[in-house]
Structures are given as C-alpha cells and as structure tokens.
Amino acid sequence: MEVDGAEASNREGPSPGAFSSHSLSVGKPASFFLSSADDCLNAFPPNFKLAVKFLEKGLSIHPSNVDLLQRLAGEYAETGQTQEAKQLLNKAIELEPSSGPLKFLQLAQLEDGVSCLSLYRKAIEMLEAVLSQLLAAPPPNKRKMCKSSKATVASKRGDPTGSLKHREAQETKTRLVGAYCAVAELYFTDLCDEEEAEREAEKAIQRALELDPKNPEALLCDAQYKKVIDDAEGAVAAAQRVFSSLKATHERLNAASLLVPASGNEEEALEAGDEVSVETRINASRLFVDVGMHQEAIEKLRDLVQQGIAKQQQQHEQDGQQQASSSEVSSSDDDEGMDMA
C-alpha cells in the first residue's frame, strides 16, 4: 500500500509535496507521520526510505511543524543530504528561535568554525536553563528497598513524576556535556588560532566535568586537550581516568542487562548506566595507544568486538522470531508498507 494513495509514478522516491493533494493523509496530525516513521524505523528490517517518505509527506501538510522539520533534517543528514538538512533546521530555528535546543545542536554538527560555535553557545544557554528548572524541582521521594525485584519495580513506579524528572535531568546533563566537549574541541581544532582558545577550551572542559565528573566523553576530552598542549604526564593520568570510567560503565551495563529479564522493564535497566557511543570508545582506544596504554586499548577494542558479536546473535534470534513479518516487509516495494491509518 502506498504511503498515502500516491500514484505509481511516485514509486522512485518523491520529494516533499510530490503526493496528491487529495491523498488520504490530508487532515492527519503531525504526530501521525512521526509515529508512522518510527514504525518504519522500528520494523525488521528497518525501512528507512519509507520513513523518510512519511516525514516528507507530513511536512508537505504541516510545513511549519518543528518536530517534523527536525526529524526529516536528521534523516537527511544521515544520508549525506547536508544542504537540505541545513535548510530544514534553519527554518525550524526561524519558527522557534528561543526554545528547543536540539535543533541548534543538530545544525551545529553540520557547520564549522565560528558559525558552529555560536550554535553550540545558544544550545548550551537553553540546556543550562532547562537543567536549572529540573534541579529546582523537589527531589523524588526516597524509595524503600524491597526484598523482591517485583516489589522494587512497583515502589519505583509509585513515583513516576519524580523518576521522569530525574531521567530528564540526566539526559539534559548528557547533552550539555556533549555540547561543552564540542566547544572545547572547536577551540583546539578549527578555532585554535583564537587568542583565548586555550582558556576557553579548558573552561568548557571544566564545566563538562562539573556536570558529570565520571562521564567518559568529558574525561576523554580532558585527556585529548592535555595531549594537545603537550602535557604528557597529565594526558596519561587523564587517559587512566577515561579507562576506569569506560570499565565501570561497561560493568554497569552488563549488570543492567540482567535486570531486563528480572524486572521485565528495559527502562529500569537503562537507569543503571547508559551505553557509551562507539565513536567515543574508538577515540579512547586511539588515545590509549598514543599515550602508551596498549593493553587498555586492546581491552576496549575487544569489548567492542564482543558487543558486536552479541548484537549479531541477537539479530539472528529476532530474524527467526519475526520471519513471517520480515519476509512480507522485505518483499514489498519502497512505497509499500503497513497501513498506518
């Protein structure tokens, strides 16, 4: 079934607005297209092209919806359509210039130099304000320790608002750490000739570490900075802190994975520790090699390989469980999919 009753002539990948103005999706809210795109991406195997078409169709009906602009920009950026992504994000910023830090972060990743810095600064300003509001809220009630895992989960669910705010605060901190690290990296790469480059880089790193002293990305940025300024001893010490943080995070994630079958709730497991990006772990391994920590580099790279093997095995298991549905999806054309209405 076509996305919205589009004619066969549109089967090769329509651009925004290429669908019939009398299609079945006219009148549907933006959330319909966002959730439909999510369904395509969560399908097995994921149908990226169909997801993009849903977002394009939604934007043709709701051209001023910031969520659609951001989501489609993200998909365009992933496929190398940088200019198209920039146009969408600039429009989103014009529509909401004083709120929504994520679109500023998205656009900053597509820019460089001074333009990139100003976007990160704006996003940081907004995120700091959001974090202040979240931290000013009353803390969630202390949860009683329960003997059984089911009782523990039930007690946590008794205060969903407090738990949600705690989670939002952690996510905001993580985004802030990433933004501050990006600013620091700008000052010792693109903006290294600026008069205050070294001071500004150090200032950004210190703020990132204040927000989360054990964050692997912040610790890695600190180690890289010390390496750039030729502080060999400091770089080694910082690299050792990076390794300790990565190891602790890896152990938390292993423990967290055991909570899923025990509690039946994946969110409970995620609270125990979030996975560090592959990019951060690879960059950390490179740093370890640079400072002579070869065994540590091998260990972290081995963890990545083992994780990849585990995910591959999980993928094969899902393939067996969803054989019927996956064969139906994979045999359809790019314009065909489940009826989202």
PDB file of C-alpha atoms in Angstrom, residues 3-260:
ATOM      1  CA  VAL A   3       2.116   5.916   1.805  1.00  0.00           C
ATOM      2  CA  ASP A   4      -0.998   7.951   1.083  1.00  0.00           C
ATOM      3  CA  GLY A   5      -2.506   6.577  -2.061  1.00  0.00           C
ATOM      4  CA  ALA A   6       0.299   8.009  -4.186  1.00  0.00           C
ATOM      5  CA  GLU A   7       0.268   7.019  -7.846  1.00  0.00           C
ATOM      6  CA  ALA A   8       2.731   4.506  -9.255  1.00  0.00           C
ATOM      7  CA  SER A   9       4.685   7.343 -10.885  1.00  0.00           C
ATOM      8  CA  ASN A  10       5.886   8.343  -7.430  1.00  0.00           C
ATOM      9  CA  ARG A  11       7.452   4.963  -6.669  1.00  0.00           C
ATOM     10  CA  GLU A  12      11.038   6.158  -7.127  1.00  0.00           C
ATOM     11  CA  GLY A  13      11.153   8.407  -4.085  1.00  0.00           C
ATOM     12  CA  PRO A  14       9.004  11.559  -4.106  1.00  0.00           C
ATOM     13  CA  SER A  15      10.199  14.893  -2.855  1.00  0.00           C
ATOM     14  CA  PRO A  16       8.228  16.900  -0.246  1.00  0.00           C
ATOM     15  CA  GLY A  17       4.830  17.778  -1.667  1.00  0.00           C
ATOM     16  CA  ALA A  18       5.027  15.271  -4.538  1.00  0.00           C
ATOM     17  CA  PHE A  19       2.000  13.328  -3.296  1.00  0.00           C
ATOM     18  CA  SER A  20      -1.513  14.065  -4.411  1.00  0.00           C
ATOM     19  CA  SER A  21      -3.123  16.950  -2.572  1.00  0.00           C
ATOM     20  CA  HIS A  22      -6.195  14.776  -2.199  1.00  0.00           C
ATOM     21  CA  SER A  23      -4.354  11.901  -0.523  1.00  0.00           C
ATOM     22  CA  LEU A  24      -5.766  10.014   2.414  1.00  0.00           C
ATOM     23  CA  SER A  25      -3.325  11.616   4.878  1.00  0.00           C
ATOM     24  CA  VAL A  26      -4.629  15.152   4.426  1.00  0.00           C
ATOM     25  CA  GLY A  27      -6.073  16.240   7.755  1.00  0.00           C
ATOM     26  CA  LYS A  28      -3.993  13.874   9.839  1.00  0.00           C
ATOM     27  CA  PRO A  29      -1.904  15.449  12.646  1.00  0.00           C
ATOM     28  CA  ALA A  30       1.872  15.729  12.527  1.00  0.00           C
ATOM     29  CA  SER A  31       2.111  13.067  15.233  1.00  0.00           C
ATOM     30  CA  PHE A  32       0.653  10.525  12.787  1.00  0.00           C
ATOM     31  CA  PHE A  33       3.570  10.970  10.391  1.00  0.00           C
ATOM     32  CA  LEU A  34       6.144  10.979  13.184  1.00  0.00           C
ATOM     33  CA  SER A  35       4.802   7.753  14.669  1.00  0.00           C
ATOM     34  CA  SER A  36       4.480   6.194  11.211  1.00  0.00           C
ATOM     35  CA  ALA A  37       8.126   6.998  10.523  1.00  0.00           C
ATOM     36  CA  ASP A  38       9.032   5.450  13.882  1.00  0.00           C
ATOM     37  CA  ASP A  39       7.122   2.296  12.957  1.00  0.00           C
ATOM     38  CA  CYS A  40       9.099   2.047   9.717  1.00  0.00           C
ATOM     39  CA  LEU A  41      12.409   2.502  11.508  1.00  0.00           C
ATOM     40  CA  ASN A  42      11.470   0.004  14.232  1.00  0.00           C
ATOM     41  CA  ALA A  43      10.348  -2.622  11.713  1.00  0.00           C
ATOM     42  CA  PHE A  44      12.528  -5.620  10.934  1.00  0.00           C
ATOM     43  CA  PRO A  45      14.353  -4.880   8.753  1.00  0.00           C
ATOM     44  CA  PRO A  46      14.061  -1.078   9.108  1.00  0.00           C
ATOM     45  CA  ASN A  47      12.514   0.676   6.108  1.00  0.00           C
ATOM     46  CA  PHE A  48      14.441   3.960   6.008  1.00  0.00           C
ATOM     47  CA  LYS A  49      13.120   5.113   2.641  1.00  0.00           C
ATOM     48  CA  LEU A  50       9.514   4.681   3.662  1.00  0.00           C
ATOM     49  CA  ALA A  51      10.192   6.506   6.945  1.00  0.00           C
ATOM     50  CA  VAL A  52      11.603   9.468   5.015  1.00  0.00           C
ATOM     51  CA  LYS A  53       8.559   9.486   2.733  1.00  0.00           C
ATOM     52  CA  PHE A  54       6.220   9.647   5.709  1.00  0.00           C
ATOM     53  CA  LEU A  55       8.194  12.589   7.108  1.00  0.00           C
ATOM     54  CA  GLU A  56       8.246  14.326   3.720  1.00  0.00           C
ATOM     55  CA  LYS A  57       4.509  13.819   3.328  1.00  0.00           C
ATOM     56  CA  GLY A  58       3.869  15.112   6.838  1.00  0.00           C
ATOM     57  CA  LEU A  59       5.957  18.200   6.167  1.00  0.00           C
ATOM     58  CA  SER A  60       4.068  18.888   2.938  1.00  0.00           C
ATOM     59  CA  ILE A  61       0.869  19.032   5.020  1.00  0.00           C
ATOM     60  CA  HIS A  62       2.391  20.678   8.122  1.00  0.00           C
ATOM     61  CA  PRO A  63       5.216  22.860   6.691  1.00  0.00           C
ATOM     62  CA  SER A  64       5.698  24.750   9.959  1.00  0.00           C
ATOM     63  CA  ASN A  65       5.856  21.799  12.331  1.00  0.00           C
ATOM     64  CA  VAL A  66       9.217  21.976  14.094  1.00  0.00           C
ATOM     65  CA  ASP A  67       9.242  18.311  15.125  1.00  0.00           C
ATOM     66  CA  LEU A  68       8.813  17.204  11.513  1.00  0.00           C
ATOM     67  CA  LEU A  69      11.471  19.661  10.355  1.00  0.00           C
ATOM     68  CA  GLN A  70      13.962  18.331  12.904  1.00  0.00           C
ATOM     69  CA  ARG A  71      13.224  14.658  12.265  1.00  0.00           C
ATOM     70  CA  LEU A  72      13.459  14.969   8.494  1.00  0.00           C
ATOM     71  CA  ALA A  73      16.636  17.045   8.822  1.00  0.00           C
ATOM     72  CA  GLY A  74      18.136  14.270  10.917  1.00  0.00           C
ATOM     73  CA  GLU A  75      17.302  11.650   8.281  1.00  0.00           C
ATOM     74  CA  TYR A  76      18.692  13.858   5.507  1.00  0.00           C
ATOM     75  CA  ALA A  77      21.917  14.401   7.452  1.00  0.00           C
ATOM     76  CA  GLU A  78      22.313  10.639   7.905  1.00  0.00           C
ATOM     77  CA  THR A  79      22.109  10.113   4.136  1.00  0.00           C
ATOM     78  CA  GLY A  80      24.525  12.916   3.266  1.00  0.00           C
ATOM     79  CA  GLN A  81      21.912  15.476   2.196  1.00  0.00           C
ATOM     80  CA  THR A  82      23.625  18.164   4.252  1.00  0.00           C
ATOM     81  CA  GLN A  83      22.311  21.245   2.484  1.00  0.00           C
ATOM     82  CA  GLU A  84      18.717  20.021   2.622  1.00  0.00           C
ATOM     83  CA  ALA A  85      19.140  19.272   6.330  1.00  0.00           C
ATOM     84  CA  LYS A  86      20.534  22.750   6.969  1.00  0.00           C
ATOM     85  CA  GLN A  87      17.590  24.380   5.208  1.00  0.00           C
ATOM     86  CA  LEU A  88      15.091  22.487   7.337  1.00  0.00           C
ATOM     87  CA  LEU A  89      16.922  23.253  10.592  1.00  0.00           C
ATOM     88  CA  ASN A  90      17.276  26.943   9.739  1.00  0.00           C
ATOM     89  CA  LYS A  91      13.536  27.074   9.123  1.00  0.00           C
ATOM     90  CA  ALA A  92      12.897  25.348  12.462  1.00  0.00           C
ATOM     91  CA  ILE A  93      15.100  27.921  14.200  1.00  0.00           C
ATOM     92  CA  GLU A  94      13.226  30.771  12.497  1.00  0.00           C
ATOM     93  CA  LEU A  95       9.951  29.338  13.780  1.00  0.00           C
ATOM     94  CA  GLU A  96      11.223  28.774  17.347  1.00  0.00           C
ATOM     95  CA  PRO A  97      14.302  30.957  17.904  1.00  0.00           C
ATOM     96  CA  SER A  98      14.109  30.944  21.707  1.00  0.00           C
ATOM     97  CA  SER A  99      13.285  27.345  22.564  1.00  0.00           C
ATOM     98  CA  GLY A 100      14.185  23.812  21.568  1.00  0.00           C
ATOM     99  CA  PRO A 101      17.966  23.416  21.982  1.00  0.00           C
ATOM    100  CA  LEU A 102      18.173  20.178  19.997  1.00  0.00           C
ATOM    101  CA  LYS A 103      17.746  21.853  16.613  1.00  0.00           C
ATOM    102  CA  PHE A 104      20.667  24.156  17.438  1.00  0.00           C
ATOM    103  CA  LEU A 105      22.776  21.118  18.343  1.00  0.00           C
ATOM    104  CA  GLN A 106      21.759  19.387  15.122  1.00  0.00           C
ATOM    105  CA  LEU A 107      22.706  22.380  12.981  1.00  0.00           C
ATOM    106  CA  ALA A 108      25.964  22.909  14.883  1.00  0.00           C
ATOM    107  CA  GLN A 109      27.068  19.412  13.866  1.00  0.00           C
ATOM    108  CA  LEU A 110      26.630  20.411  10.218  1.00  0.00           C
ATOM    109  CA  GLU A 111      28.517  23.708  10.500  1.00  0.00           C
ATOM    110  CA  ASP A 112      32.095  24.576  11.375  1.00  0.00           C
ATOM    111  CA  GLY A 113      34.162  27.398  12.814  1.00  0.00           C
ATOM    112  CA  VAL A 114      32.502  30.467  14.301  1.00  0.00           C
ATOM    113  CA  SER A 115      29.036  29.551  12.983  1.00  0.00           C
ATOM    114  CA  CYS A 116      29.271  26.203  14.733  1.00  0.00           C
ATOM    115  CA  LEU A 117      30.407  27.831  17.977  1.00  0.00           C
ATOM    116  CA  SER A 118      27.512  30.291  18.100  1.00  0.00           C
ATOM    117  CA  LEU A 119      25.007  27.462  17.651  1.00  0.00           C
ATOM    118  CA  TYR A 120      26.565  25.433  20.452  1.00  0.00           C
ATOM    119  CA  ARG A 121      26.555  28.514  22.692  1.00  0.00           C
ATOM    120  CA  LYS A 122      22.841  29.042  22.068  1.00  0.00           C
ATOM    121  CA  ALA A 123      22.040  25.391  22.749  1.00  0.00           C
ATOM    122  CA  ILE A 124      24.122  25.445  25.938  1.00  0.00           C
ATOM    123  CA  GLU A 125      22.298  28.529  27.182  1.00  0.00           C
ATOM    124  CA  MET A 126      18.937  26.801  26.718  1.00  0.00           C
ATOM    125  CA  LEU A 127      20.062  23.490  28.194  1.00  0.00           C
ATOM    126  CA  GLU A 128      21.522  25.184  31.265  1.00  0.00           C
ATOM    127  CA  ALA A 129      18.166  26.905  31.823  1.00  0.00           C
ATOM    128  CA  VAL A 130      16.302  23.610  31.452  1.00  0.00           C
ATOM    129  CA  LEU A 131      18.660  21.874  33.863  1.00  0.00           C
ATOM    130  CA  SER A 132      18.248  24.636  36.449  1.00  0.00           C
ATOM    131  CA  GLN A 133      14.473  24.210  36.328  1.00  0.00           C
ATOM    132  CA  LEU A 134      14.688  20.444  36.671  1.00  0.00           C
ATOM    133  CA  LEU A 135      17.119  20.614  39.578  1.00  0.00           C
ATOM    134  CA  ALA A 136      14.999  23.245  41.314  1.00  0.00           C
ATOM    135  CA  ALA A 137      12.056  20.828  41.428  1.00  0.00           C
ATOM    136  CA  PRO A 138      11.558  18.821  44.655  1.00  0.00           C
ATOM    137  CA  PRO A 139      13.557  15.559  44.567  1.00  0.00           C
ATOM    138  CA  PRO A 140      11.605  12.309  44.189  1.00  0.00           C
ATOM    139  CA  ASN A 141      10.622  10.536  47.385  1.00  0.00           C
ATOM    140  CA  LYS A 142      13.207   8.116  48.694  1.00  0.00           C
ATOM    141  CA  ARG A 143      12.295   4.655  47.572  1.00  0.00           C
ATOM    142  CA  LYS A 144      12.251   1.874  50.078  1.00  0.00           C
ATOM    143  CA  MET A 145      14.423  -1.096  49.357  1.00  0.00           C
ATOM    144  CA  CYS A 146      12.291  -4.138  48.700  1.00  0.00           C
ATOM    145  CA  LYS A 147      13.332  -7.727  49.069  1.00  0.00           C
ATOM    146  CA  SER A 148      11.973  -8.871  45.732  1.00  0.00           C
ATOM    147  CA  SER A 149      12.722  -7.292  42.350  1.00  0.00           C
ATOM    148  CA  LYS A 150       8.999  -7.013  41.604  1.00  0.00           C
ATOM    149  CA  ALA A 151       8.437  -5.008  44.772  1.00  0.00           C
ATOM    150  CA  THR A 152      11.353  -2.750  43.910  1.00  0.00           C
ATOM    151  CA  VAL A 153       9.922  -2.040  40.473  1.00  0.00           C
ATOM    152  CA  ALA A 154       6.488  -1.396  41.947  1.00  0.00           C
ATOM    153  CA  SER A 155       7.871   1.041  44.511  1.00  0.00           C
ATOM    154  CA  LYS A 156       9.714   2.956  41.792  1.00  0.00           C
ATOM    155  CA  ARG A 157       6.608   3.161  39.683  1.00  0.00           C
ATOM    156  CA  GLY A 158       4.810   4.681  42.624  1.00  0.00           C
ATOM    157  CA  ASP A 159       6.545   7.989  41.900  1.00  0.00           C
ATOM    158  CA  PRO A 160       6.528   8.289  38.084  1.00  0.00           C
ATOM    159  CA  THR A 161       6.808  12.090  38.079  1.00  0.00           C
ATOM    160  CA  GLY A 162       9.932  12.181  40.226  1.00  0.00           C
ATOM    161  CA  SER A 163      11.540   9.374  38.255  1.00  0.00           C
ATOM    162  CA  LEU A 164      10.776  11.109  34.963  1.00  0.00           C
ATOM    163  CA  LYS A 165      12.276  14.389  36.142  1.00  0.00           C
ATOM    164  CA  HIS A 166      15.381  12.583  37.321  1.00  0.00           C
ATOM    165  CA  ARG A 167      15.704  10.916  33.929  1.00  0.00           C
ATOM    166  CA  GLU A 168      15.189  14.237  32.113  1.00  0.00           C
ATOM    167  CA  ALA A 169      17.842  15.889  34.263  1.00  0.00           C
ATOM    168  CA  GLN A 170      20.323  13.126  33.441  1.00  0.00           C
ATOM    169  CA  GLU A 171      19.576  13.380  29.721  1.00  0.00           C
ATOM    170  CA  THR A 172      19.964  17.161  29.840  1.00  0.00           C
ATOM    171  CA  LYS A 173      23.302  16.790  31.619  1.00  0.00           C
ATOM    172  CA  THR A 174      24.480  14.336  28.987  1.00  0.00           C
ATOM    173  CA  ARG A 175      23.553  16.729  26.178  1.00  0.00           C
ATOM    174  CA  LEU A 176      25.277  19.583  27.990  1.00  0.00           C
ATOM    175  CA  VAL A 177      28.438  17.544  28.471  1.00  0.00           C
ATOM    176  CA  GLY A 178      28.462  16.726  24.764  1.00  0.00           C
ATOM    177  CA  ALA A 179      27.956  20.377  23.828  1.00  0.00           C
ATOM    178  CA  TYR A 180      30.726  21.613  26.131  1.00  0.00           C
ATOM    179  CA  CYS A 181      33.096  18.951  24.785  1.00  0.00           C
ATOM    180  CA  ALA A 182      32.253  20.011  21.233  1.00  0.00           C
ATOM    181  CA  VAL A 183      33.060  23.631  22.124  1.00  0.00           C
ATOM    182  CA  ALA A 184      36.385  22.581  23.640  1.00  0.00           C
ATOM    183  CA  GLU A 185      37.267  20.541  20.556  1.00  0.00           C
ATOM    184  CA  LEU A 186      36.464  23.535  18.356  1.00  0.00           C
ATOM    185  CA  TYR A 187      38.957  25.632  20.288  1.00  0.00           C
ATOM    186  CA  PHE A 188      41.790  23.178  19.826  1.00  0.00           C
ATOM    187  CA  THR A 189      40.952  22.476  16.154  1.00  0.00           C
ATOM    188  CA  ASP A 190      39.100  25.000  13.944  1.00  0.00           C
ATOM    189  CA  LEU A 191      39.485  27.920  16.362  1.00  0.00           C
ATOM    190  CA  CYS A 192      42.951  27.081  17.681  1.00  0.00           C
ATOM    191  CA  ASP A 193      44.337  30.416  16.432  1.00  0.00           C
ATOM    192  CA  GLU A 194      41.918  32.436  18.552  1.00  0.00           C
ATOM    193  CA  GLU A 195      43.625  34.461  21.268  1.00  0.00           C
ATOM    194  CA  GLU A 196      41.640  32.869  24.109  1.00  0.00           C
ATOM    195  CA  ALA A 197      41.477  29.391  22.577  1.00  0.00           C
ATOM    196  CA  GLU A 198      43.351  27.537  25.318  1.00  0.00           C
ATOM    197  CA  ARG A 199      41.500  29.248  28.146  1.00  0.00           C
ATOM    198  CA  GLU A 200      38.077  28.765  26.524  1.00  0.00           C
ATOM    199  CA  ALA A 201      38.776  25.091  25.815  1.00  0.00           C
ATOM    200  CA  GLU A 202      39.817  24.473  29.404  1.00  0.00           C
ATOM    201  CA  LYS A 203      36.793  26.382  30.685  1.00  0.00           C
ATOM    202  CA  ALA A 204      34.398  24.257  28.607  1.00  0.00           C
ATOM    203  CA  ILE A 205      36.053  21.020  29.750  1.00  0.00           C
ATOM    204  CA  GLN A 206      35.882  22.019  33.401  1.00  0.00           C
ATOM    205  CA  ARG A 207      32.163  22.744  33.107  1.00  0.00           C
ATOM    206  CA  ALA A 208      31.591  19.364  31.460  1.00  0.00           C
ATOM    207  CA  LEU A 209      33.429  17.653  34.320  1.00  0.00           C
ATOM    208  CA  GLU A 210      31.453  19.652  36.884  1.00  0.00           C
ATOM    209  CA  LEU A 211      28.234  18.370  35.350  1.00  0.00           C
ATOM    210  CA  ASP A 212      29.393  14.742  35.323  1.00  0.00           C
ATOM    211  CA  PRO A 213      32.873  14.014  36.756  1.00  0.00           C
ATOM    212  CA  LYS A 214      32.766  10.387  35.594  1.00  0.00           C
ATOM    213  CA  ASN A 215      31.418  10.975  32.095  1.00  0.00           C
ATOM    214  CA  PRO A 216      33.706   9.137  29.614  1.00  0.00           C
ATOM    215  CA  GLU A 217      33.232  11.773  26.908  1.00  0.00           C
ATOM    216  CA  ALA A 218      34.208  14.620  29.251  1.00  0.00           C
ATOM    217  CA  LEU A 219      37.197  12.692  30.598  1.00  0.00           C
ATOM    218  CA  LEU A 220      38.303  11.828  27.062  1.00  0.00           C
ATOM    219  CA  CYS A 221      38.048  15.466  26.004  1.00  0.00           C
ATOM    220  CA  ASP A 222      40.175  16.463  29.000  1.00  0.00           C
ATOM    221  CA  ALA A 223      42.823  13.875  28.083  1.00  0.00           C
ATOM    222  CA  GLN A 224      42.865  14.965  24.441  1.00  0.00           C
ATOM    223  CA  TYR A 225      43.226  18.594  25.497  1.00  0.00           C
ATOM    224  CA  LYS A 226      46.201  17.784  27.725  1.00  0.00           C
ATOM    225  CA  LYS A 227      47.771  15.901  24.842  1.00  0.00           C
ATOM    226  CA  VAL A 228      47.273  18.907  22.532  1.00  0.00           C
ATOM    227  CA  ILE A 229      49.002  21.280  24.965  1.00  0.00           C
ATOM    228  CA  ASP A 230      51.895  18.793  25.365  1.00  0.00           C
ATOM    229  CA  ASP A 231      51.126  17.921  28.979  1.00  0.00           C
ATOM    230  CA  ALA A 232      52.332  14.322  28.630  1.00  0.00           C
ATOM    231  CA  GLU A 233      52.032  13.417  32.307  1.00  0.00           C
ATOM    232  CA  GLY A 234      48.602  14.980  32.592  1.00  0.00           C
ATOM    233  CA  ALA A 235      47.455  13.218  29.413  1.00  0.00           C
ATOM    234  CA  VAL A 236      48.446   9.809  30.801  1.00  0.00           C
ATOM    235  CA  ALA A 237      46.702  10.475  34.115  1.00  0.00           C
ATOM    236  CA  ALA A 238      43.574  11.660  32.297  1.00  0.00           C
ATOM    237  CA  ALA A 239      43.687   8.644  29.971  1.00  0.00           C
ATOM    238  CA  GLN A 240      43.764   6.355  33.004  1.00  0.00           C
ATOM    239  CA  ARG A 241      40.633   8.077  34.313  1.00  0.00           C
ATOM    240  CA  VAL A 242      38.983   7.535  30.927  1.00  0.00           C
ATOM    241  CA  PHE A 243      39.800   3.826  31.069  1.00  0.00           C
ATOM    242  CA  SER A 244      38.442   3.494  34.613  1.00  0.00           C
ATOM    243  CA  SER A 245      35.228   5.255  33.598  1.00  0.00           C
ATOM    244  CA  LEU A 246      34.749   3.095  30.498  1.00  0.00           C
ATOM    245  CA  LYS A 247      35.379  -0.065  32.500  1.00  0.00           C
ATOM    246  CA  ALA A 248      32.911   0.951  35.219  1.00  0.00           C
ATOM    247  CA  THR A 249      30.282   1.842  32.611  1.00  0.00           C
ATOM    248  CA  HIS A 250      30.809  -1.484  30.844  1.00  0.00           C
ATOM    249  CA  GLU A 251      30.316  -3.347  34.121  1.00  0.00           C
ATOM    250  CA  ARG A 252      27.152  -1.361  34.914  1.00  0.00           C
ATOM    251  CA  LEU A 253      25.728  -2.164  31.502  1.00  0.00           C
ATOM    252  CA  ASN A 254      26.443  -5.862  31.954  1.00  0.00           C
ATOM    253  CA  ALA A 255      24.659  -5.736  35.303  1.00  0.00           C
ATOM    254  CA  ALA A 256      21.825  -3.689  33.799  1.00  0.00           C
ATOM    255  CA  SER A 257      21.258  -6.261  31.054  1.00  0.00           C
ATOM    256  CA  LEU A 258      20.434  -8.789  33.764  1.00  0.00           C
ATOM    257  CA  LEU A 259      17.704  -6.503  35.104  1.00  0.00           C
ATOM    258  CA  VAL A 260      15.612  -6.764  31.951  1.00  0.00           C
TER     259      VAL A 260
END
